[in-house]
Amino acid sequence: MLDPLANIPRAKRGGTAPQTQKQDQMPRIVMKFGGTSVANLDRIRDVAQRVKREVDAGNQVAVVLSAMAGTTNQLVGWCQALAPLHDAREYDTVVATGEQVTTGLLAIALQEIGIEARSWQGWQIPIRTDNAHGKARILSIDGADLIARMGRRQVAVVSGFQGLAPDNRIATLGRGGSDTSAVALAAALKADRCDIYTDVDGIYTTDPRIVPQARKLAKISYEEMLELASVGAKVLQSRSVELAMNERVRVQVLSSFEDKPGTLVVDEDEIVEKEIVSGIAYARDEAKITLRRVADRPGIAATIFGKLAEENINVDMIVQNISADGTTDMTFTIGKTDLPRTHAALLAIREQVGWTDVLEDPNVAKISVVGVGMRSHAGVANTMFRALADKAINIQVISTSEIKVSVLIGAEYTELAVRALHTAYGLDAA
Ligand code: ASP
Ligand code: MG
């Protein structure tokens, strides 16, 4: 068994230039197509033509597919309709079928235009996962057979989103998981690049629906992409970006409907001109909680956030202030959908923590500016605060990391803030 995620030496992974990686071989690429790109037979024929072009250009090609747009939702809905608390292993059996259909169809479409191809389900390769049915992680991929066949110019058409669990049953990777399948396969096959074809043509400086002057980035670093993915720009599944970063897989995000280069997601070293700020993201899915007059003594934060962790409630931003009278206010943010459970958890520890009131505000937005150039530049946060002040937008909570500054503001100011910041950091297209 070949463990792609462990035994590919760093230096040999996708991050190195293709020439040095495989001097004597044809370039090897993984092409991944999302649900809208395979939504009907005409689109599947278009995908076949794209694949043919790469094969004709002398590449060894593996393709990873999603289910047709809407299919997985329907399959999930059927499981839920029968039983809200259904057996996760049977859920996986059902929801993995969408990809089986598209891979078989694409193999047929490729054969029709003279390209040798075959479909592969996760269990056939196998793509081994852990036992966490419904949200499994890929543990290893045996790429040997695929590599041999690709060397003989056979195109491998692989089902995304699925693998084989230790219990010998089909497992799926969580919604959006075929991005992760593609990156993992690219690592296992030591591919030169993983092209993710989707319905957007790249990664933008911010959401173009809010800022029409947003620019498409030619390159973005893994770390920036992770920050942008987790704060609201939902182009790639976050886990796929983490994997690409760890395995040094070069990822390209590009449109399956147009012929133009997309955005390369690569190692920071590959980016010569480092932007101080590369992008502005927003998220409206958090809620703000304030606990009033919490006892100001050791162990209080541990009690509050320990309880939330126990309940599997993710906490994002946290602020606490000093106070003179032995109490303090504690403010933090959680996912909006966790509000009822958070409320219950806080009531359960009221005695221990001694809070007097709990204030809940779901009407907030988190705005983040992200850029690796921040590491070496001062004043980035200040530009943000000034730009928001000029628009009279009140900042409720601030948090920072090495390459990100985030603020929490009233949700009604989201668009105004994003536009102001896009201009303030000089990101508007000329
Ligand atoms: N078909 C799966 C989903 O809709 C996996 C994917 O498309 O990435 O979540
Ligand atoms: Mg997707």
Coordinates of C-alpha atoms and ligand atoms in Angstrom, one line a residue:
M1 CA 0.0 0.0 0.0
L2 CA 1.3 3.3 -1.1
D3 CA 0.6 6.1 1.4
P4 CA 0.7 9.3 -0.7
L5 CA 0.2 11.6 2.2
A6 CA 3.2 10.3 4.1
N7 CA 5.9 8.9 1.8
I8 CA 6.2 11.5 -1.0
P9 CA 9.4 13.4 -0.1
R10 CA 8.6 17.1 0.3
A11 CA 11.1 18.0 -2.4
K12 CA 9.4 15.7 -4.9
R13 CA 5.9 17.0 -4.3
G14 CA 4.0 19.2 -6.7
G15 CA 5.6 22.4 -5.4
T16 CA 8.8 21.8 -7.4
A17 CA 9.0 22.8 -11.0
P18 CA 7.6 20.1 -13.4
Q19 CA 10.8 19.8 -15.4
T20 CA 12.9 18.8 -12.4
Q21 CA 10.1 16.5 -11.1
K22 CA 9.6 14.3 -14.1
Q23 CA 12.3 15.0 -16.7
D24 CA 11.7 11.9 -18.7
Q25 CA 7.9 11.7 -18.4
M26 CA 4.9 13.5 -19.8
P27 CA 3.3 16.0 -17.4
R28 CA 0.7 14.5 -15.2
I29 CA -2.4 16.5 -14.2
V30 CA -5.5 16.0 -12.2
M31 CA -8.6 17.8 -13.6
K32 CA -11.6 18.2 -11.2
F33 CA -15.0 19.2 -12.4
G34 CA -17.8 20.3 -10.0
G35 CA -21.5 19.7 -10.2
T36 CA -22.4 22.5 -12.5
S37 CA -19.7 21.4 -15.0
V38 CA -21.3 17.9 -15.3
A39 CA -24.9 19.0 -14.8
N40 CA -26.2 17.4 -18.1
L41 CA -25.0 15.4 -21.0
D42 CA -24.0 18.4 -23.1
R43 CA -21.8 19.6 -20.3
I44 CA -20.3 16.1 -19.9
R45 CA -19.5 16.2 -23.6
D46 CA -17.8 19.6 -23.1
V47 CA -15.8 18.1 -20.2
A48 CA -14.8 15.2 -22.5
Q49 CA -13.5 17.7 -25.1
R50 CA -11.5 19.6 -22.4
V51 CA -10.0 16.3 -21.2
K52 CA -9.2 15.3 -24.8
R53 CA -7.3 18.6 -25.4
E54 CA -5.1 17.9 -22.4
V55 CA -4.5 14.4 -23.5
D56 CA -3.7 15.6 -27.1
A57 CA -1.3 18.1 -25.6
G58 CA 0.7 15.2 -24.2
N59 CA -0.4 15.1 -20.6
Q60 CA -1.3 12.1 -18.5
V61 CA -4.7 12.8 -17.1
A62 CA -6.8 11.7 -14.1
V63 CA -10.2 13.3 -13.8
V64 CA -12.1 13.7 -10.5
L65 CA -15.9 14.4 -10.7
S66 CA -18.7 15.6 -8.5
A67 CA -22.3 14.5 -8.9
M68 CA -24.5 16.4 -11.3
A69 CA -25.6 19.7 -9.7
G70 CA -28.5 19.2 -7.3
T71 CA -28.1 15.4 -7.2
T72 CA -26.4 15.1 -3.8
N73 CA -28.9 17.5 -2.3
Q74 CA -31.7 15.3 -3.5
L75 CA -30.0 12.1 -2.1
V76 CA -29.4 13.7 1.2
G77 CA -33.0 14.9 1.3
W78 CA -34.3 11.3 0.7
C79 CA -32.3 10.0 3.7
Q80 CA -33.6 12.8 5.9
A81 CA -37.1 12.3 4.8
L82 CA -37.0 8.6 5.8
A83 CA -35.3 9.2 9.2
P84 CA -33.8 12.4 10.5
L85 CA -31.3 10.3 12.6
H86 CA -30.4 7.8 9.9
D87 CA -27.5 5.3 9.9
A88 CA -24.5 7.3 8.6
R89 CA -23.2 4.2 6.8
E90 CA -26.4 3.9 4.7
Y91 CA -26.4 7.6 4.1
D92 CA -22.9 7.2 2.6
T93 CA -24.2 4.3 0.5
V94 CA -26.9 6.6 -0.9
V95 CA -25.1 9.9 -1.3
A96 CA -22.0 8.4 -3.0
T97 CA -24.1 7.2 -6.0
G98 CA -24.2 10.6 -7.7
E99 CA -20.5 10.4 -8.5
Q100 CA -20.8 6.9 -9.8
V101 CA -23.2 8.1 -12.5
T102 CA -21.1 11.0 -13.7
T103 CA -17.8 9.0 -13.8
G104 CA -19.4 6.3 -15.9
L105 CA -21.0 8.8 -18.2
L106 CA -17.8 10.7 -18.7
A107 CA -15.8 7.5 -19.4
I108 CA -18.4 6.7 -22.1
A109 CA -18.2 10.2 -23.6
L110 CA -14.4 10.0 -23.7
Q111 CA -14.5 6.7 -25.4
E112 CA -16.9 8.1 -28.0
I113 CA -14.3 10.7 -29.0
G114 CA -11.5 8.2 -29.2
I115 CA -9.9 8.6 -25.8
E116 CA -9.2 5.5 -23.8
A117 CA -10.8 5.9 -20.4
R118 CA -12.3 4.0 -17.5
S119 CA -14.2 5.0 -14.3
W120 CA -13.0 4.3 -10.8
Q121 CA -15.1 4.3 -7.6
G122 CA -13.3 5.1 -4.4
W123 CA -13.4 1.5 -3.2
Q124 CA -11.8 0.2 -6.4
I125 CA -8.6 2.2 -6.2
P126 CA -8.9 2.1 -3.2
I127 CA -9.0 5.5 -1.6
R128 CA -8.9 4.6 2.1
T129 CA -10.6 6.7 4.7
D130 CA -11.2 6.6 8.4
N131 CA -14.4 5.4 9.9
A132 CA -16.1 8.8 10.3
H133 CA -19.0 8.1 8.0
G134 CA -20.5 11.2 6.5
K135 CA -17.4 13.3 7.1
A136 CA -14.5 10.8 6.6
R137 CA -10.9 11.8 6.1
I138 CA -8.7 10.3 3.4
L139 CA -5.9 8.2 5.0
S140 CA -4.2 6.8 1.9
I141 CA -4.5 6.3 -1.8
D142 CA -3.0 3.4 -3.7
G143 CA -2.0 5.2 -6.9
A144 CA 0.1 2.4 -8.5
D145 CA -2.4 0.9 -10.9
L146 CA -3.6 4.4 -12.0
I147 CA -0.1 5.6 -12.6
A148 CA 0.7 2.5 -14.7
R149 CA -2.5 2.9 -16.8
M150 CA -2.0 6.6 -17.2
G151 CA 1.5 5.8 -18.6
R152 CA -0.3 3.8 -21.2
R153 CA -2.5 6.9 -22.0
Q154 CA -5.6 5.6 -20.3
V155 CA -7.6 8.4 -18.6
A156 CA -8.7 7.6 -15.1
V157 CA -12.1 9.0 -14.3
V158 CA -12.4 9.0 -10.5
S159 CA -15.4 9.5 -8.3
G160 CA -14.8 12.4 -5.9
F161 CA -16.3 12.6 -2.4
Q162 CA -15.9 8.9 -1.5
G163 CA -13.6 6.2 -0.3
L164 CA -13.5 2.9 1.5
A165 CA -13.6 2.9 5.3
P166 CA -11.9 0.3 7.6
D167 CA -15.3 -1.3 8.1
N168 CA -15.2 -2.2 4.4
R169 CA -18.0 0.1 3.5
I170 CA -18.3 3.2 1.4
A171 CA -17.5 6.5 3.2
T172 CA -18.1 10.0 2.0
L173 CA -16.0 13.0 2.9
G174 CA -18.5 15.7 3.8
R175 CA -20.2 18.2 1.5
G176 CA -17.9 19.7 -1.1
G177 CA -15.5 16.9 -0.5
S178 CA -14.6 16.2 -4.1
D179 CA -12.1 19.1 -4.0
T180 CA -10.3 17.2 -1.3
S181 CA -10.5 14.0 -3.3
A182 CA -8.9 15.8 -6.3
V183 CA -6.0 17.3 -4.2
A184 CA -5.4 13.9 -2.4
L185 CA -5.3 12.1 -5.7
A186 CA -2.9 14.7 -7.1
A187 CA -0.6 14.1 -4.2
A188 CA -0.8 10.4 -4.6
L189 CA -0.1 10.5 -8.3
K190 CA 2.7 13.1 -7.8
A191 CA 0.8 15.2 -10.3
D192 CA 2.3 18.4 -11.6
R193 CA -0.9 20.3 -11.0
C194 CA -4.5 19.9 -9.8
D195 CA -6.9 22.0 -11.9
I196 CA -10.2 22.6 -10.2
Y197 CA -12.8 23.5 -12.9
T198 CA -15.8 25.3 -11.4
D199 CA -18.5 27.9 -12.1
V200 CA -16.2 30.9 -11.1
D201 CA -13.1 31.7 -13.1
G202 CA -10.8 32.2 -10.2
I203 CA -10.2 33.7 -6.8
Y204 CA -11.0 37.4 -6.5
T205 CA -9.8 40.2 -4.2
T206 CA -13.4 40.2 -2.8
D207 CA -16.9 39.1 -3.8
P208 CA -17.5 40.7 -7.2
R209 CA -21.2 40.9 -6.5
I210 CA -20.4 43.4 -3.8
V211 CA -17.5 45.2 -5.5
P212 CA -17.7 45.1 -9.3
Q213 CA -14.1 46.4 -9.4
A214 CA -12.8 43.3 -7.7
R215 CA -9.8 41.8 -9.5
K216 CA -9.0 38.2 -10.2
L217 CA -5.8 37.1 -8.6
A218 CA -3.2 35.4 -10.7
K219 CA -1.7 33.7 -7.7
I220 CA -2.6 33.3 -4.0
S221 CA -0.7 31.5 -1.3
Y222 CA -2.2 28.5 0.5
E223 CA -2.3 30.3 3.8
E224 CA -4.2 33.3 2.3
M225 CA -6.6 30.9 0.5
L226 CA -7.3 29.1 3.8
E227 CA -8.1 32.4 5.5
L228 CA -10.3 33.4 2.6
A229 CA -12.0 30.0 2.4
S230 CA -12.8 29.9 6.1
V231 CA -14.1 33.5 6.3
G232 CA -16.6 33.2 3.5
A233 CA -15.2 32.9 0.0
K234 CA -16.5 29.4 -0.6
V235 CA -14.8 28.4 -3.7
L236 CA -12.7 25.4 -2.4
Q237 CA -13.5 23.1 0.5
S238 CA -11.1 24.3 3.3
R239 CA -9.9 20.8 3.9
S240 CA -8.7 20.6 0.3
V241 CA -6.6 23.7 0.8
E242 CA -5.1 22.4 4.0
L243 CA -4.2 19.2 2.2
A244 CA -2.7 21.1 -0.8
M245 CA -0.6 23.1 1.6
N246 CA 0.7 20.1 3.5
E247 CA 1.4 18.1 0.4
R248 CA 2.6 21.0 -1.7
V249 CA 0.1 20.4 -4.5
R250 CA -0.2 23.3 -6.9
V251 CA -3.9 24.0 -7.4
Q252 CA -5.4 26.0 -10.1
V253 CA -9.0 27.3 -9.8
L254 CA -10.5 28.0 -13.3
S255 CA -13.8 28.2 -15.2
S256 CA -15.1 25.2 -17.0
F257 CA -17.1 27.5 -19.3
E258 CA -14.4 29.8 -20.5
D259 CA -10.9 29.4 -21.9
K260 CA -8.7 31.5 -19.8
P261 CA -6.2 30.9 -17.0
G262 CA -7.6 30.9 -13.5
T263 CA -5.9 31.5 -10.1
L264 CA -3.0 29.4 -9.0
V265 CA -3.0 28.5 -5.3
V266 CA 0.7 27.9 -4.5
D267 CA 3.5 28.2 -2.0
E268 CA 4.2 31.7 -0.7
D269 CA 7.7 31.4 -2.2
E270 CA 6.3 31.2 -5.7
I271 CA 4.7 34.6 -5.3
V272 CA 7.3 37.2 -6.1
E273 CA 5.3 40.4 -5.7
K274 CA 3.7 39.9 -2.2
E275 CA 0.6 42.0 -1.8
I276 CA 0.2 43.5 1.7
V277 CA -3.5 42.7 1.4
S278 CA -4.7 40.2 -1.2
G279 CA -8.3 39.9 -0.4
I280 CA -11.2 41.0 1.7
A281 CA -13.7 38.4 3.0
Y282 CA -16.9 38.6 4.9
A283 CA -19.0 36.2 6.8
R284 CA -22.6 36.7 8.0
D285 CA -23.0 33.3 9.7
E286 CA -21.7 34.2 13.2
A287 CA -23.5 35.6 16.2
K288 CA -22.1 37.6 19.1
I289 CA -22.6 36.6 22.7
T290 CA -21.8 38.8 25.7
L291 CA -21.8 37.5 29.3
R292 CA -22.2 40.4 31.7
R293 CA -20.4 40.6 35.0
V294 CA -18.6 37.4 35.0
A295 CA -16.4 36.7 38.0
D296 CA -12.9 37.9 37.4
R297 CA -10.8 35.0 38.7
P298 CA -8.7 32.1 37.4
G299 CA -10.6 29.2 35.8
I300 CA -13.6 31.2 34.5
A301 CA -12.6 31.3 30.8
A302 CA -11.7 27.6 31.1
T303 CA -15.2 26.8 32.5
I304 CA -17.0 28.8 29.8
F305 CA -15.1 27.6 26.8
G306 CA -14.6 24.2 28.2
K307 CA -18.3 23.8 28.4
L308 CA -18.8 25.0 24.8
A309 CA -16.1 22.7 23.5
E310 CA -17.8 19.8 25.3
E311 CA -20.9 20.7 23.4
N312 CA -19.0 20.8 20.1
I313 CA -19.7 24.5 19.7
N314 CA -17.0 26.3 17.8
V315 CA -15.9 29.7 19.2
D316 CA -14.2 32.2 16.9
M317 CA -13.4 35.7 18.3
I318 CA -13.1 36.3 22.0
V319 CA -12.6 39.5 24.0
Q320 CA -12.5 40.0 27.7
N321 CA -11.9 43.2 29.6
I322 CA -10.5 44.1 33.0
S323 CA -12.7 45.7 35.5
A324 CA -12.3 47.2 39.0
D325 CA -15.1 45.5 40.9
G326 CA -14.0 41.9 40.5
T327 CA -16.3 41.2 37.5
T328 CA -15.7 41.5 33.8
D329 CA -17.7 41.2 30.5
M330 CA -16.8 38.4 28.2
T331 CA -17.8 38.7 24.5
F332 CA -17.3 36.0 21.9
T333 CA -18.7 34.8 18.6
I334 CA -20.2 31.4 17.6
G335 CA -21.9 30.1 14.5
K336 CA -25.5 31.4 14.2
T337 CA -26.9 27.9 14.0
D338 CA -25.3 27.1 17.4
L339 CA -27.2 29.9 19.2
P340 CA -29.9 27.7 20.9
R341 CA -27.4 25.2 22.0
T342 CA -25.0 27.9 23.3
H343 CA -27.8 29.5 25.2
A344 CA -28.6 26.2 27.0
A345 CA -24.9 25.5 27.7
L346 CA -24.4 29.0 29.3
L347 CA -27.5 28.5 31.5
A348 CA -26.0 25.2 32.7
I349 CA -22.9 27.0 34.0
R350 CA -24.5 30.2 35.3
E351 CA -23.8 29.3 39.0
Q352 CA -20.2 28.5 38.4
V353 CA -19.4 31.5 36.3
G354 CA -21.7 33.9 38.1
W355 CA -22.8 36.0 35.0
T356 CA -25.7 38.4 35.5
D357 CA -27.0 38.7 31.9
V358 CA -26.4 37.1 28.6
L359 CA -26.8 39.3 25.4
E360 CA -27.2 37.6 22.1
D361 CA -26.8 39.4 18.8
P362 CA -27.1 37.4 15.5
N363 CA -27.1 40.6 13.5
V364 CA -23.4 40.9 13.0
A365 CA -20.9 40.4 10.2
K366 CA -17.2 39.5 10.3
I367 CA -15.0 41.4 7.8
S368 CA -11.4 40.2 7.3
V369 CA -8.5 41.6 5.4
V370 CA -6.0 38.9 4.5
G371 CA -2.5 39.1 3.1
V372 CA 0.9 37.5 3.6
G373 CA 2.6 40.9 3.1
M374 CA 1.2 41.9 6.5
R375 CA 4.0 40.0 8.2
S376 CA 6.5 42.6 7.1
H377 CA 4.3 45.8 7.1
A378 CA 3.1 47.9 10.0
G379 CA -0.1 49.9 9.9
V380 CA -2.3 47.4 8.1
A381 CA -4.9 47.3 10.9
N382 CA -4.9 51.0 11.3
T383 CA -5.8 51.5 7.6
M384 CA -8.8 49.2 8.3
F385 CA -9.9 51.1 11.4
R386 CA -9.5 54.5 9.6
A387 CA -11.5 53.4 6.6
L388 CA -14.3 52.1 8.7
A389 CA -14.3 55.2 10.9
D390 CA -14.6 57.4 7.8
K391 CA -17.8 55.5 7.0
A392 CA -19.0 55.8 10.6
I393 CA -19.0 52.1 11.0
N394 CA -18.7 50.9 14.6
I395 CA -16.2 48.1 15.4
Q396 CA -17.5 45.7 18.0
V397 CA -14.8 43.1 18.2
I398 CA -11.3 42.9 16.7
S399 CA -9.1 39.9 16.2
T400 CA -5.8 39.4 14.4
S401 CA -3.5 36.7 13.2
E402 CA -0.1 37.0 11.4
I403 CA -1.8 37.4 8.0
K404 CA -5.3 38.5 8.9
V405 CA -7.2 41.3 10.7
S406 CA -10.9 40.7 11.4
V407 CA -13.5 43.0 12.8
L408 CA -17.1 42.4 13.9
I409 CA -19.6 45.0 12.7
G410 CA -23.3 45.4 12.4
A411 CA -24.5 43.1 9.5
E412 CA -26.3 46.0 7.8
Y413 CA -22.8 47.6 7.1
T414 CA -21.3 44.5 5.4
E415 CA -21.4 45.8 1.8
L416 CA -20.4 49.3 2.8
A417 CA -17.4 48.0 4.8
V418 CA -16.2 45.6 2.1
R419 CA -16.3 48.4 -0.6
A420 CA -14.6 50.9 1.6
L421 CA -11.8 48.5 2.5
H422 CA -11.3 47.3 -1.1
T423 CA -10.7 50.9 -2.0
A424 CA -8.6 51.7 1.1
Y425 CA -6.1 48.9 0.3
G426 CA -5.9 49.9 -3.3
L427 CA -7.5 46.8 -4.6
D428 CA -10.0 48.3 -7.0
A429 CA -9.2 47.5 -10.7
A430 CA -8.0 50.5 -12.6
Ligands
ASP1 N1 -21.3 15.9 -4.6 C1 -20.8 16.3 -3.3 C2 -21.5 17.4 -2.8 O1 -22.4 18.0 -3.4 C3 -19.3 16.5 -3.3 C4 -18.8 17.7 -4.1 O2 -19.5 18.1 -5.1 O3 -17.8 18.2 -3.8 O4 -21.3 17.9 -1.7
MG2 MG -17.7 22.4 -4.6

